[in-house]
PDB file of C-alpha atoms in Angstrom:
ATOM      1  CA  MET A  29      67.596 -64.529 -29.184  1.00 87.00           C
ATOM      2  CA  THR A  30      64.795 -62.675 -31.410  1.00 94.00           C
ATOM      3  CA  TRP A  31      62.694 -63.941 -34.427  1.00 96.00           C
ATOM      4  CA  ILE A  32      61.752 -61.737 -37.440  1.00 96.00           C
ATOM      5  CA  THR A  33      59.321 -63.715 -39.102  1.00 96.00           C
ATOM      6  CA  GLY A  34      56.384 -63.173 -42.165  1.00 95.00           C
ATOM      7  CA  ALA A  35      59.271 -61.215 -44.093  1.00 96.00           C
ATOM      8  CA  LYS A  36      60.130 -61.820 -47.809  1.00 97.00           C
ATOM      9  CA  LEU A  37      63.912 -62.707 -47.206  1.00 96.00           C
ATOM     10  CA  VAL A  38      66.267 -62.461 -50.369  1.00 95.00           C
ATOM     11  CA  LEU A  39      68.925 -64.833 -49.611  1.00 93.00           C
ATOM     12  CA  PRO A  40      72.189 -64.936 -51.531  1.00 89.00           C
ATOM     13  CA  HIS A  41      70.884 -67.752 -54.539  1.00 93.00           C
ATOM     14  CA  GLN A  42      67.027 -68.001 -53.314  1.00 95.00           C
ATOM     15  CA  THR A  43      64.547 -66.018 -52.585  1.00 96.00           C
ATOM     16  CA  LEU A  44      61.807 -67.057 -49.867  1.00 96.00           C
ATOM     17  CA  GLU A  45      58.182 -65.255 -50.467  1.00 96.00           C
ATOM     18  CA  ARG A  46      57.787 -65.774 -46.816  1.00 96.00           C
ATOM     19  CA  GLY A  47      60.426 -66.812 -44.146  1.00 96.00           C
ATOM     20  CA  SER A  48      61.634 -65.824 -40.925  1.00 96.00           C
ATOM     21  CA  LEU A  49      64.982 -65.096 -39.310  1.00 94.00           C
ATOM     22  CA  ARG A  50      66.552 -65.671 -36.066  1.00 95.00           C
ATOM     23  CA  LEU A  51      69.067 -62.914 -34.451  1.00 95.00           C
ATOM     24  CA  GLU A  52      71.632 -63.682 -31.868  1.00 95.00           C
ATOM     25  CA  GLY A  53      74.028 -60.903 -30.427  1.00 91.00           C
ATOM     26  CA  GLY A  54      73.803 -59.033 -33.673  1.00 85.00           C
ATOM     27  CA  THR A  55      74.119 -61.892 -36.606  1.00 90.00           C
ATOM     28  CA  ILE A  56      71.422 -63.980 -37.983  1.00 92.00           C
ATOM     29  CA  ALA A  57      71.878 -67.596 -36.431  1.00 95.00           C
ATOM     30  CA  GLU A  58      68.891 -69.237 -38.085  1.00 95.00           C
ATOM     31  CA  ILE A  59      67.038 -69.109 -41.382  1.00 96.00           C
ATOM     32  CA  ARG A  60      63.677 -70.808 -42.033  1.00 95.00           C
ATOM     33  CA  GLU A  61      61.196 -70.861 -44.719  1.00 96.00           C
ATOM     34  CA  GLY A  62      57.318 -69.833 -43.517  1.00 95.00           C
ATOM     35  CA  ASN A  63      55.989 -68.150 -40.356  1.00 94.00           C
ATOM     36  CA  VAL A  64      57.362 -69.191 -36.405  1.00 94.00           C
ATOM     37  CA  SER A  65      55.054 -68.025 -33.431  1.00 92.00           C
ATOM     38  CA  GLY A  66      56.268 -65.306 -31.362  1.00 90.00           C
ATOM     39  CA  GLY A  67      58.965 -62.852 -33.507  1.00 90.00           C
ATOM     40  CA  ILE A  68      58.491 -59.619 -34.448  1.00 95.00           C
ATOM     41  CA  ASN A  69      55.665 -59.850 -37.427  1.00 96.00           C
ATOM     42  CA  ALA A  70      57.635 -58.037 -40.355  1.00 96.00           C
ATOM     43  CA  LEU A  71      54.316 -58.883 -42.620  1.00 95.00           C
ATOM     44  CA  GLY A  72      54.644 -56.732 -45.966  1.00 94.00           C
ATOM     45  CA  LEU A  73      58.417 -56.099 -45.287  1.00 95.00           C
ATOM     46  CA  THR A  74      61.087 -57.405 -47.377  1.00 94.00           C
ATOM     47  CA  LEU A  75      64.453 -58.147 -45.869  1.00 92.00           C
ATOM     48  CA  ILE A  76      67.595 -57.902 -48.220  1.00 89.00           C
ATOM     49  CA  PRO A  77      71.525 -58.165 -47.149  1.00 87.00           C
ATOM     50  CA  GLY A  78      73.297 -54.683 -46.833  1.00 87.00           C
ATOM     51  CA  LEU A  79      74.320 -52.959 -49.893  1.00 88.00           C
ATOM     52  CA  VAL A  80      77.830 -51.898 -50.311  1.00 90.00           C
ATOM     53  CA  ASP A  81      77.940 -48.368 -52.152  1.00 88.00           C
ATOM     54  CA  LEU A  82      81.457 -48.635 -54.347  1.00 87.00           C
ATOM     55  CA  HIS A  83      82.081 -44.984 -54.951  1.00 81.00           C
ATOM     56  CA  GLY A  84      80.273 -42.295 -53.305  1.00 76.00           C
ATOM     57  CA  ASP A  85      80.659 -38.877 -53.637  1.00 75.00           C
ATOM     58  CA  MET A  86      77.563 -37.331 -52.202  1.00 78.00           C
ATOM     59  CA  HIS A  87      79.311 -36.600 -48.939  1.00 79.00           C
ATOM     60  CA  GLU A  88      80.546 -32.598 -49.606  1.00 80.00           C
ATOM     61  CA  HIS A  89      76.611 -32.000 -50.122  1.00 81.00           C
ATOM     62  CA  TYR A  90      75.739 -32.489 -46.557  1.00 82.00           C
ATOM     63  CA  LEU A  91      79.490 -31.077 -45.487  1.00 83.00           C
ATOM     64  CA  GLU A  92      78.942 -27.483 -47.539  1.00 83.00           C
ATOM     65  CA  PRO A  93      75.324 -27.728 -48.846  1.00 81.00           C
ATOM     66  CA  ARG A  94      75.493 -24.242 -50.259  1.00 84.00           C
ATOM     67  CA  PRO A  95      79.060 -22.386 -51.282  1.00 84.00           C
ATOM     68  CA  GLY A  96      80.076 -20.880 -48.542  1.00 85.00           C
ATOM     69  CA  ALA A  97      77.609 -22.377 -45.747  1.00 86.00           C
ATOM     70  CA  ALA A  98      79.636 -24.912 -44.140  1.00 84.00           C
ATOM     71  CA  PHE A  99      78.584 -27.837 -41.601  1.00 84.00           C
ATOM     72  CA  PRO A 100      80.368 -29.663 -38.833  1.00 88.00           C
ATOM     73  CA  LEU A 101      81.810 -32.270 -40.073  1.00 85.00           C
ATOM     74  CA  GLU A 102      80.463 -34.417 -37.350  1.00 89.00           C
ATOM     75  CA  LEU A 103      77.244 -33.056 -38.036  1.00 88.00           C
ATOM     76  CA  GLY A 104      77.409 -33.701 -42.045  1.00 86.00           C
ATOM     77  CA  LEU A 105      78.482 -37.530 -41.378  1.00 86.00           C
ATOM     78  CA  VAL A 106      75.891 -38.302 -39.655  1.00 90.00           C
ATOM     79  CA  GLU A 107      73.470 -37.420 -41.491  1.00 89.00           C
ATOM     80  CA  LEU A 108      75.126 -39.102 -44.551  1.00 88.00           C
ATOM     81  CA  ASP A 109      75.215 -42.266 -42.621  1.00 89.00           C
ATOM     82  CA  ALA A 110      71.203 -41.836 -41.655  1.00 91.00           C
ATOM     83  CA  ARG A 111      70.485 -41.604 -45.772  1.00 90.00           C
ATOM     84  CA  PHE A 112      72.725 -44.802 -46.074  1.00 89.00           C
ATOM     85  CA  ALA A 113      71.076 -46.855 -43.733  1.00 89.00           C
ATOM     86  CA  SER A 114      67.113 -45.485 -45.314  1.00 89.00           C
ATOM     87  CA  CYS A 115      68.560 -46.696 -48.652  1.00 86.00           C
ATOM     88  CA  GLY A 116      70.021 -50.090 -47.179  1.00 87.00           C
ATOM     89  CA  VAL A 117      73.690 -49.401 -47.511  1.00 90.00           C
ATOM     90  CA  THR A 118      75.535 -50.801 -44.757  1.00 88.00           C
ATOM     91  CA  THR A 119      78.879 -50.248 -46.199  1.00 90.00           C
ATOM     92  CA  ALA A 120      80.179 -47.145 -47.922  1.00 87.00           C
ATOM     93  CA  PHE A 121      83.455 -45.821 -49.836  1.00 86.00           C
ATOM     94  CA  VAL A 122      83.624 -42.006 -50.164  1.00 79.00           C
ATOM     95  CA  SER A 123      85.165 -40.535 -52.675  1.00 76.00           C
ATOM     96  CA  VAL A 124      87.109 -37.141 -51.412  1.00 71.00           C
ATOM     97  CA  THR A 125      86.901 -34.220 -54.159  1.00 66.00           C
ATOM     98  CA  PHE A 126      90.314 -31.963 -54.054  1.00 66.00           C
ATOM     99  CA  ASP A 127      89.080 -29.427 -56.787  1.00 62.00           C
ATOM    100  CA  ARG A 128      86.908 -26.548 -54.912  1.00 61.00           C
ATOM    101  CA  GLY A 129      85.775 -25.945 -59.317  1.00 62.00           C
ATOM    102  CA  ARG A 130      82.277 -24.794 -60.159  1.00 58.00           C
ATOM    103  CA  PRO A 131      79.914 -26.786 -58.741  1.00 59.00           C
ATOM    104  CA  VAL A 132      77.896 -29.904 -60.565  1.00 55.00           C
ATOM    105  CA  ARG A 133      74.293 -29.336 -61.311  1.00 53.00           C
TER     106      ARG A 133
END
C-alpha cells in the first residue's frame, strides 16, 4: 500500500486542489481530499488520468528519423513509448502509412 499525497487530483467529475490517493497492486484503491501522513509528497504536482491518443502517425520519425537512416524497430518503439509516457499518454493508436512519397515537413 502506497499513498501519494498533497497533489492536485483531476478526477472524472471534479478536481481536488489538494488530495491523496492510495495505490494497492498498481490500482487506485482510495481517494481522499486533503493530505495523509506518511505518503509520497506530491505537493505542487498534478495527477491526471492517463490520456488516450486516438490517431498518431509520428512513429515513422522514430523508425527512420532521416531518409535512409533506419533504426531498429525495438529501439524506435522504446523511444516512442518514452515520449508518450512523458506526455501522460497511456494508450496510443498508431496509424501506419504505406505511401513512401514526399516527407511531410
